[in-house]
Amino acid sequence: NNVAVWGVDLVDESIMAAIGLPSHPPVPEKPFTCRSALYFNCMQSGVMGGKDWLANVRDQPNVVYARLLVKEGDEVISAEDGLPTWLGQIMCDGATPQEAVAAVAKYERMVTPDIIPPGGEVPLRCKLPIDFEQEDMAFLSTATPEAQAHRLSLLRDRVVVFISAGYAGKKFIFDRAKQHGLMSIVIDNPGSWSEKLEAEGIIKKFIPIDLNADRNEVVKAIVDAVQKLPREGLPPSGVMTFWETAVPLAARVAEGLGCVTNTPKAIDAAKNKHETRRLMGLAGLPTPKNSLIEGKDQLDEAAAAVGFPAVLKPINGLLSIGVVRVNDAEGLKSKYAEVDAVMEDTFLTKDGAMGKISESGGVLPKGAQPLKCQMMLEEYLDGTEVDCDIVLSGGEATYCVVTDNWPTMEPWFNETGDNAPSLLPEQQQRELKKLCVGTLKCLGFKCGVFHVEAKYTSRGPRLIEVNSRMGGGQVRDNNVAVWGVDLVDESIMAAIGLPSHPPVPEKPFTCRSALY
């Protein structure tokens, strides 16, 4: 190091000192190079396998050397069992200390020591996205363009596992990930449209797994598949999804692998509108009167608890399917039967398209997911409906903006249009933001991107629902155009544990409106 960095050979100086010669080595004003080294400490006791697990980094740029310090058959010890064994070493040069450190950190993520544990396969634990000792976390947690650029630079060469690609219209997500140098692993149903993205070079790898099997079996299958990735030089930094129906699954996989995630408990509570309202009530947040309906024999009880007008809705539906206004008891009974029949007949295909069993030979197609679920009755909310797009980091909101939704064509609640930014008075927007962020906190969310729907009623702000992922449709494009915030970027950074602090302008870059 001293020879390479400062041009000083300490062997020479030691010998000259020993024979009485003066020791006055010439030292340059600036270093000739900058250097960083990493020792791989054993993280799992066992026996070394025969794979040269440093081979794929040895000829990479900036690498001075990549050495194995143990050989095949050697017993190695982790810190849990004693003094940890040094398994190998990487040394890198760079024009600056930061460049040298970054090179070492990059190549450290690309390798996994070939250790055979006493009991068989070692469970994978997701690596931290960055070495916190090597980064200025105070700087990374600031909402400046410079900090944002550095956060995005840290995405390069990261491996992120995406659970389900959704429908083909989500391709822009993987295009964006590719732009950042991210290596995307997509796990989806066999035959998914996203499989072709591997051949096109947009994603690194496609892994076919039936996501509609028993959830516990699916989680195990995905964890088993992901555990093999480090041996291919693809150690994951995070697990995530942008697809609504895969959110609970992704959270369980991430938790099982030790990756950054919100808890499955929080995800499940948000998916269940009735449970969301129960937790809001416990937290002292205003919430509409509501009643769970587990069958048609509970309609009268629900009507008595809620009153009319009211809204009938599935507790975990999507796209406003089955959400309808009812004005009296007779209307409730007729609409319940109608909605129940619609939900019974409707399914999502493996590629996210909507289908009907009645139009598919009377059977649920292979790989399809039924929409049938319990329903609830909730008091009707007057006023203006809005969307709140929120970024949480460290349990606090670092971004929160309001978009107005135009009046729906009742008794149904399909969207008709929107505008951003909101035209509501600033005070009403502040109240809406407080309710939406408070709801996320009471559900237990700590990080990530959320699309929260609410209304500002004659009695103040009221929640409609929480979506534990980036909103669909034009939500991403609107936030980029109006506020300069890319929710794809923020979602990915949150998934690998980076702080999410997007810089937000004081005034919008443009104003935008859409008509359905």
C-alpha positions as MATLAB code, in Angstrom:
seq = 'NNVAVWGVDLVDESIMAAIGLPSHPPVPEKPFTCRSALYFNCMQSGVMGGKDWLANVRDQPNVVYARLLVKEGDEVISAEDGLPTWLGQIMCDGATPQEAVAAVAKYERMVTPDIIPPGGEVPLRCKLPIDFEQEDMAFLSTATPEAQAHRLSLLRDRVVVFISAGYAGKKFIFDRAKQHGLMSIVIDNPGSWSEKLEAEGIIKKFIPIDLNADRNEVVKAIVDAVQKLPREGLPPSGVMTFWETAVPLAARVAEGLGCVTNTPKAIDAAKNKHETRRLMGLAGLPTPKNSLIEGKDQLDEAAAAVGFPAVLKPINGLLSIGVVRVNDAEGLKSKYAEVDAVMEDTFLTKDGAMGKISESGGVLPKGAQPLKCQMMLEEYLDGTEVDCDIVLSGGEATYCVVTDNWPTMEPWFNETGDNAPSLLPEQQQRELKKLCVGTLKCLGFKCGVFHVEAKYTSRGPRLIEVNSRMGGGQVRDNNVAVWGVDLVDESIMAAIGLPSHPPVPEKPFTCRSALY';
ca = [
       0.000    0.000    0.000;
       2.714    2.488    0.939;
       4.641    1.755   -2.259;
       1.569    2.073   -4.476;
      -0.039    5.068   -2.763;
       2.983    7.145   -1.652;
       5.960    5.559   -3.449;
       7.635    4.699   -0.161;
       9.093    1.202    0.349;
       9.141    0.457    4.073;
      11.431   -2.531    3.536;
      14.101   -0.197    2.141;
      13.635    2.269    4.964;
      13.855   -0.497    7.595;
      17.126   -1.829    6.175;
      18.674    1.635    5.851;
      17.747    2.440    9.434;
      19.283   -0.865   10.629;
      22.696   -0.030    9.141;
      22.675    3.546   10.334;
      21.775    5.335    7.099;
      19.468    8.359    7.370;
      15.814    7.571    6.465;
      14.364   10.431    4.474;
      12.081    8.962    1.779;
      10.761   11.433   -0.824;
       6.976   11.798   -0.445;
       4.755   13.237   -3.201;
       2.338   16.067   -2.452;
      -0.521   13.915   -3.758;
      -0.931   10.116   -3.688;
      -0.074    8.180   -6.851;
      -3.285    6.209   -6.435;
      -5.964    5.490   -3.835;
      -6.477    1.984   -2.515;
      -9.063   -0.004   -0.589;
      -9.090   -3.630    0.562;
     -11.781   -5.931    1.901;
     -11.310   -9.138    3.919;
     -14.159  -11.650    3.679;
     -14.904  -12.844    7.198;
     -16.715  -16.175    7.412;
     -20.443  -15.678    8.066;
     -21.395  -19.373    8.223;
     -19.331  -22.182    9.731;
     -18.701  -25.185    7.509;
     -16.259  -26.567    4.959;
     -15.034  -24.743    1.863;
     -16.261  -26.054   -1.466;
     -14.150  -26.267   -4.597;
     -15.550  -23.262   -6.489;
     -13.276  -20.283   -7.206;
     -15.878  -17.844   -5.938;
     -13.698  -14.770   -6.662;
     -13.167  -15.645  -10.339;
     -15.871  -13.343  -11.698;
     -14.308  -10.211  -10.134;
     -10.614  -10.931  -10.629;
     -10.427   -9.282  -14.068;
     -12.818   -6.423  -13.357;
     -11.730   -2.754  -13.648;
      -9.885   -1.275  -10.636;
      -9.125   -4.724   -9.153;
      -5.492   -5.100   -8.045;
      -6.049   -8.659   -6.877;
      -8.743  -11.028   -5.605;
      -7.207  -13.798   -3.505;
      -8.615  -16.931   -1.927;
      -7.166  -17.356    1.570;
      -8.547  -20.864    2.175;
      -8.679  -23.953   -0.040;
     -11.198  -26.678   -0.786;
     -11.890  -28.868    2.238;
     -10.678  -26.351    4.818;
     -12.883  -25.995    7.877;
     -14.041  -22.383    8.344;
     -15.552  -20.720   11.400;
     -18.079  -17.903   11.737;
     -18.129  -15.257   14.475;
     -20.959  -17.153   16.168;
     -18.642  -20.131   16.740;
     -15.304  -18.420   17.405;
     -12.704  -16.213   15.764;
     -14.022  -15.831   12.196;
     -11.927  -17.248    9.378;
     -10.642  -14.949    6.647;
     -11.889  -16.509    3.416;
     -10.523  -14.126    0.796;
      -9.430  -10.587    0.017;
     -10.197   -8.049   -2.688;
      -8.003   -4.994   -3.281;
      -8.966   -2.136   -5.601;
      -7.374    1.102   -6.790;
      -9.183    4.310   -7.694;
      -8.555    7.915   -8.616;
     -10.105    8.982   -5.288;
     -10.606    7.215   -1.953;
     -14.356    7.189   -2.664;
     -13.817    5.466   -6.025;
     -11.602    2.802   -4.487;
     -14.059    2.122   -1.650;
     -16.990    2.023   -4.080;
     -15.176   -0.503   -6.279;
     -14.523   -2.820   -3.349;
     -18.133   -2.513   -2.179;
     -19.409   -3.213   -5.708;
     -17.362   -6.381   -6.150;
     -18.156   -7.572   -2.640;
     -21.814   -7.722   -3.695;
     -20.953   -9.821   -6.750;
     -19.513  -12.819   -4.904;
     -20.662  -15.396   -2.395;
     -18.133  -17.678   -0.646;
     -18.576  -21.366   -1.529;
     -19.202  -22.780    1.953;
     -20.846  -26.137    2.611;
     -22.540  -25.815    6.032;
     -22.795  -28.782    8.426;
     -26.546  -29.130    7.862;
     -26.703  -28.488    4.115;
     -27.759  -25.310    2.289;
     -27.172  -22.076    4.172;
     -30.194  -19.732    4.294;
     -29.587  -16.602    2.259;
     -29.807  -13.247    3.998;
     -30.125  -10.202    1.782;
     -27.037   -8.034    1.895;
     -27.370   -4.477    3.020;
     -27.541   -2.227   -0.026;
     -24.619   -0.123    1.123;
     -21.910   -0.276    3.731;
     -23.151    2.398    6.106;
     -19.638    2.991    7.399;
     -18.563    3.981    3.894;
     -21.398    6.398    3.168;
     -22.295    9.773    4.614;
     -25.773    8.886    5.845;
     -26.521   12.460    6.839;
     -25.850   13.493    3.243;
     -27.830   10.552    1.821;
     -30.813   11.543    3.952;
     -31.094   15.053    2.534;
     -33.634   16.142   -0.072;
     -31.156   17.741   -2.465;
     -30.515   17.020   -6.157;
     -26.920   16.088   -5.302;
     -27.972   13.557   -2.658;
     -30.644   12.164   -4.976;
     -28.101   11.689   -7.752;
     -25.790    9.836   -5.376;
     -28.635    7.620   -4.090;
     -29.536    6.694   -7.647;
     -25.893    5.971   -8.477;
     -25.909    3.351   -5.716;
     -28.516    1.354   -7.641;
     -25.977    0.364  -10.291;
     -25.128   -3.351  -10.267;
     -27.635   -4.047   -7.481;
     -29.754   -7.156   -7.810;
     -33.456   -6.730   -7.010;
     -36.050   -9.495   -7.112;
     -39.465   -8.460   -8.446;
     -42.390  -10.679   -7.448;
     -44.818  -10.642  -10.406;
     -44.464   -8.231  -13.297;
     -48.194   -7.492  -13.448;
     -49.547   -6.780  -16.906;
     -47.515   -5.749  -19.959;
     -48.208   -2.069  -19.329;
     -45.775   -2.256  -16.387;
     -42.783   -2.704  -18.702;
     -41.731    0.919  -18.099;
     -40.733   -0.088  -14.552;
     -38.130   -2.541  -15.793;
     -36.964   -0.106  -18.470;
     -36.356    2.438  -15.718;
     -34.518   -0.103  -13.556;
     -32.313   -0.960  -16.528;
     -31.476    2.741  -17.008;
     -30.065    2.792  -13.467;
     -27.897   -0.274  -14.107;
     -30.091   -2.408  -11.849;
     -30.057   -6.172  -12.425;
     -33.715   -7.211  -12.221;
     -34.812  -10.746  -11.383;
     -38.492  -11.298  -12.200;
     -40.397  -14.170  -10.599;
     -43.782  -14.747  -12.194;
     -46.153  -17.410  -13.480;
     -44.869  -19.648  -16.285;
     -45.688  -18.077  -19.652;
     -45.800  -14.517  -18.286;
     -45.265  -11.728  -20.830;
     -42.255  -10.649  -18.766;
     -40.319  -13.806  -19.646;
     -39.270  -12.223  -22.966;
     -37.623   -9.317  -21.117;
     -34.663  -11.567  -20.300;
     -33.962  -12.256  -23.971;
     -34.350   -8.532  -24.697;
     -31.710   -7.708  -22.076;
     -34.084   -5.593  -19.993;
     -34.034   -7.938  -16.997;
     -31.210  -10.177  -15.864;
     -33.213  -13.340  -15.237;
     -36.777  -14.676  -15.348;
     -37.748  -17.431  -12.902;
     -41.077  -19.202  -13.585;
     -43.025  -20.135  -10.439;
     -46.775  -20.695  -10.058;
     -47.729  -17.742   -7.853;
     -51.331  -18.911   -7.424;
     -50.541  -22.095   -5.510;
     -50.787  -22.308   -1.715;
     -49.174  -19.150   -0.320;
     -46.815  -20.934    2.070;
     -45.665  -23.244   -0.708;
     -45.149  -20.279   -3.041;
     -43.095  -18.396   -0.451;
     -40.909  -21.462    0.092;
     -40.469  -21.998   -3.654;
     -39.427  -18.372   -4.184;
     -37.059  -18.360   -1.203;
     -35.462  -21.580   -2.464;
     -35.021  -20.032   -5.935;
     -33.567  -16.792   -4.586;
     -31.132  -18.672   -2.348;
     -29.468  -20.028   -5.490;
     -28.867  -16.592   -7.024;
     -25.614  -15.751   -5.161;
     -23.973  -18.837   -6.660;
     -24.695  -17.248  -10.055;
     -23.029  -14.011   -8.967;
     -26.416  -12.384   -8.295;
     -26.741  -11.741   -4.543;
     -29.998   -9.802   -4.049;
     -30.192   -6.458   -2.307;
     -33.973   -6.397   -2.076;
     -37.352   -7.932   -2.884;
     -40.314   -5.895   -4.096;
     -43.349   -5.665   -6.351;
     -45.418   -3.026   -8.124;
     -48.395   -5.373   -8.638;
     -51.270   -5.056   -6.166;
     -52.140   -8.730   -5.763;
     -48.476   -9.669   -5.198;
     -47.820   -7.173   -2.391;
     -48.605   -9.604    0.490;
     -46.499  -12.309   -1.149;
     -43.517  -10.009   -1.747;
     -43.568   -8.881    1.895;
     -43.453  -12.471    3.128;
     -40.630  -13.403    0.776;
     -38.631  -10.308    1.757;
     -39.169  -11.027    5.435;
     -38.090  -14.639    4.979;
     -34.875  -13.532    3.288;
     -34.054  -10.783    5.761;
     -34.531   -7.999    3.213;
     -35.944   -4.546    3.901;
     -39.735   -4.675    3.957;
     -42.845   -3.521    5.715;
     -44.320   -6.267    7.851;
     -46.847   -8.688    6.349;
     -49.127   -7.667    9.220;
     -49.153   -4.048    8.014;
     -49.650   -5.142    4.392;
     -52.573   -7.406    5.307;
     -54.220   -4.699    7.395;
     -54.064   -2.281    4.477;
     -55.492   -4.869    2.076;
     -58.470   -5.436    4.369;
     -60.538   -2.225    4.378;
     -62.493   -3.331    7.443;
     -59.326   -4.012    9.445;
     -57.855   -0.686    8.276;
     -60.803    1.151    9.764;
     -60.629   -0.811   13.011;
     -56.983    0.157   13.517;
     -57.720    3.773   12.583;
     -60.416    3.856   15.252;
     -57.978    2.528   17.853;
     -55.526    5.264   16.830;
     -58.163    7.967   17.248;
     -58.359    8.764   13.536;
     -61.720    9.712   12.015;
     -63.242    6.852   10.040;
     -66.636    6.210    8.426;
     -69.199    3.971   10.076;
     -68.842    0.485    8.622;
     -69.908   -3.109    9.072;
     -68.406   -6.378    7.825;
     -70.743   -8.568    5.760;
     -69.852  -12.254    5.720;
     -73.123  -13.348    4.110;
     -76.532  -12.095    2.967;
     -78.049  -12.910    6.367;
     -76.041   -9.991    7.834;
     -77.415   -7.315    5.492;
     -80.069   -6.061    7.917;
     -77.529   -5.873   10.748;
     -75.120   -3.925    8.539;
     -77.862   -1.533    7.417;
     -78.820   -0.822   11.025;
     -75.201   -0.138   11.987;
     -74.348    2.106    9.042;
     -77.566    3.654    7.784;
     -78.227    5.099    4.323;
     -77.001    6.262    1.912;
     -74.118    3.807    2.070;
     -71.483    2.176   -0.100;
     -71.173   -1.587   -0.591;
     -67.626   -2.693   -1.375;
     -65.323   -5.758   -1.304;
     -62.928   -5.609    1.638;
     -59.896   -6.236   -0.606;
     -61.017   -5.620   -4.160;
     -59.324   -3.598   -6.887;
     -60.174   -1.203   -9.718;
     -63.432   -0.225   -7.963;
     -64.965   -3.533   -9.057;
     -68.063   -4.214   -6.957;
     -68.065   -0.782   -5.291;
     -71.588    0.661   -5.495;
     -73.818    3.161   -3.711;
     -77.023    1.898   -2.071;
     -79.813    4.176   -0.851;
     -82.086    1.827    1.126;
     -82.475   -1.706    2.472;
     -84.051   -3.069   -0.708;
     -81.314   -1.526   -2.809;
     -78.710   -3.095   -0.515;
     -80.167   -6.565   -0.976;
     -80.391   -6.302   -4.751;
     -76.939   -4.787   -5.170;
     -75.403   -7.314   -2.785;
     -76.722  -10.148   -4.933;
     -75.490   -8.378   -8.067;
     -72.024   -7.623   -6.710;
     -71.659  -11.085   -5.182;
     -72.403  -12.626   -8.578;
     -69.900  -10.321  -10.312;
     -67.138  -11.127   -7.800;
     -67.913  -14.841   -8.027;
     -67.560  -14.716  -11.811;
     -64.499  -12.446  -12.111;
     -60.832  -13.395  -12.055;
     -57.394  -12.039  -12.903;
     -55.319  -13.963  -15.414;
     -51.667  -14.729  -14.737;
     -50.790  -11.628  -16.796;
     -53.136   -9.319  -14.868;
     -55.991   -9.195  -17.386;
     -59.590   -9.360  -16.201;
     -61.713  -12.347  -17.162;
     -65.051  -14.025  -16.418;
     -65.590  -17.664  -15.558;
     -68.900  -17.566  -17.459;
     -66.938  -16.719  -20.605;
     -64.244  -19.350  -19.961;
     -66.293  -22.537  -20.173;
     -67.535  -22.226  -16.608;
     -64.145  -23.021  -15.050;
     -61.381  -20.924  -13.528;
     -58.450  -20.928  -15.988;
     -55.126  -22.335  -14.829;
     -53.027  -19.694  -13.129;
     -55.977  -17.310  -12.692;
     -56.820  -15.664   -9.368;
     -60.484  -15.302   -8.293;
     -61.680  -11.947   -6.943;
     -64.339  -13.398   -4.645;
     -63.994  -12.030   -1.092;
     -66.002  -10.717    1.857;
     -67.794   -7.379    1.588;
     -68.501   -4.464    3.872;
     -71.036   -1.680    4.115;
     -69.774    1.825    4.802;
     -71.462    5.153    5.195;
     -71.548    7.209    2.021;
     -68.986   10.005    1.911;
     -69.845   13.281    0.225;
     -67.247   15.765   -0.983;
     -64.161   15.709   -3.208;
     -62.211   12.502   -3.718;
     -58.415   12.724   -3.853;
     -55.309   10.577   -4.169;
     -52.364   11.124   -1.841;
     -49.064    9.817   -3.181;
     -46.741    9.319   -0.228;
     -43.124    8.286    0.322;
     -42.140    7.054    3.783;
     -38.550    6.771    4.980;
     -37.637    5.873    8.527;
     -41.310    5.965    9.467;
     -41.796    9.585    8.383;
     -43.315   11.087    5.248;
     -40.666   12.634    3.014;
     -43.046   13.262    0.106;
     -46.814   13.754    0.098;
     -48.863   15.367   -2.671;
     -52.571   15.554   -3.409;
     -54.276   14.902   -6.750;
     -57.988   15.623   -7.231;
     -60.253   12.891   -8.588;
     -63.332   14.044  -10.451;
     -66.883   13.000   -9.423;
     -67.728    9.406  -10.299;
     -70.798    8.239  -12.203;
     -72.819    6.933   -9.273;
     -74.105    4.505   -8.168;
     -70.785    3.059   -9.419;
     -67.389    4.540   -8.599;
     -65.327    4.284  -11.769;
     -62.924    7.186  -12.224;
     -63.870    9.953  -14.667;
     -60.819   12.214  -14.520;
     -58.213   13.896  -12.332;
     -55.995   16.942  -12.004;
     -52.659   17.653  -10.370;
     -51.817   19.532   -8.315;
     -55.002   19.697   -6.255;
     -57.354   22.663   -6.472;
     -58.473   22.230   -2.874;
     -57.598   24.966   -0.340;
     -54.195   24.457    1.300;
     -55.772   23.858    4.712;
     -57.916   21.034    3.393;
     -54.899   19.495    1.668;
     -52.932   19.641    4.923;
     -55.772   17.872    6.745;
     -55.950   15.187    4.066;
     -52.199   14.626    4.190;
     -52.266   14.370    7.991;
     -55.010   11.737    7.861;
     -53.338    9.690    5.131;
     -49.891    9.726    6.724;
     -51.429    9.022   10.136;
     -53.228    6.031    8.675;
     -50.006    4.586    7.283;
     -48.331    4.986   10.649;
     -51.182    3.389   12.592;
     -51.059    0.397   10.240;
     -47.365   -0.017   11.016;
     -45.708    1.106    7.769;
     -42.131    2.397    7.924;
     -40.871    2.800    4.369;
     -41.879    2.722    0.738;
     -44.291    4.322   -1.701;
     -48.053    4.448   -1.105;
     -51.142    5.472   -3.028;
     -53.807    6.495   -0.519;
     -57.336    7.404   -1.571;
     -59.478    9.717    0.546;
     -62.238   12.311    0.471;
     -62.602   15.755    1.945;
     -66.181   15.607    3.204;
     -68.535   18.046    4.888;
     -67.179   16.624    8.171;
     -63.524   16.774    7.227;
     -61.067   14.261    5.695;
     -62.041   10.582    5.518;
     -60.101    7.587    4.212;
     -61.242    5.412    1.326;
     -58.363    2.931    1.025;
     -54.611    2.367    1.273;
     -52.588    0.850   -1.575;
     -49.223   -0.368   -0.304;
     -47.384    0.351   -3.547;
     -47.060    2.977   -6.269;
     -50.377    3.913   -7.868;
     -51.189    2.574  -11.310;
     -52.337    4.277  -14.505;
     -50.781    7.693  -15.011;
     -49.776    8.140  -11.336;
     -46.065    7.687  -11.970;
     -46.058    9.978  -15.019;
     -48.059   12.666  -13.191;
     -45.646   12.788  -10.267;
     -42.638   12.984  -12.594;
     -44.162   15.732  -14.743;
     -45.718   17.840  -12.000;
     -43.262   17.436   -9.114;
     -40.161   15.866  -10.676;
     -40.433   12.838   -8.389;
     -40.146    9.372   -9.926;
     -42.011    6.916   -7.707;
     -40.347    3.980   -9.472;
     -36.969    5.252   -8.264;
     -38.263    5.862   -4.742;
     -39.843    2.398   -4.579;
     -36.608    0.680   -5.593;
     -34.458    2.724   -3.216;
     -36.804    1.922   -0.339;
     -36.715   -1.793   -1.176;
     -32.925   -1.972   -0.830;
     -32.784    0.155    2.303;
     -31.667    3.487    0.909;
     -33.166    6.653    2.427;
     -36.020    8.089    0.353;
     -35.819   11.880    0.352;
     -36.798   13.126   -3.114;
     -36.119   16.804   -3.772;
     -39.458   18.579   -4.289;
     -39.801   22.010   -5.948;
     -41.652   24.809   -4.186;
     -43.947   25.127   -7.191;
     -45.053   22.447   -9.680;
     -43.164   22.194  -12.973;
     -46.494   21.929  -14.791;
     -50.170   21.277  -14.112;
     -51.867   18.210  -15.532;
     -55.392   16.924  -16.068;
     -56.781   13.694  -17.538;
     -60.265   12.649  -18.658;
     -61.608    9.110  -18.680;
];
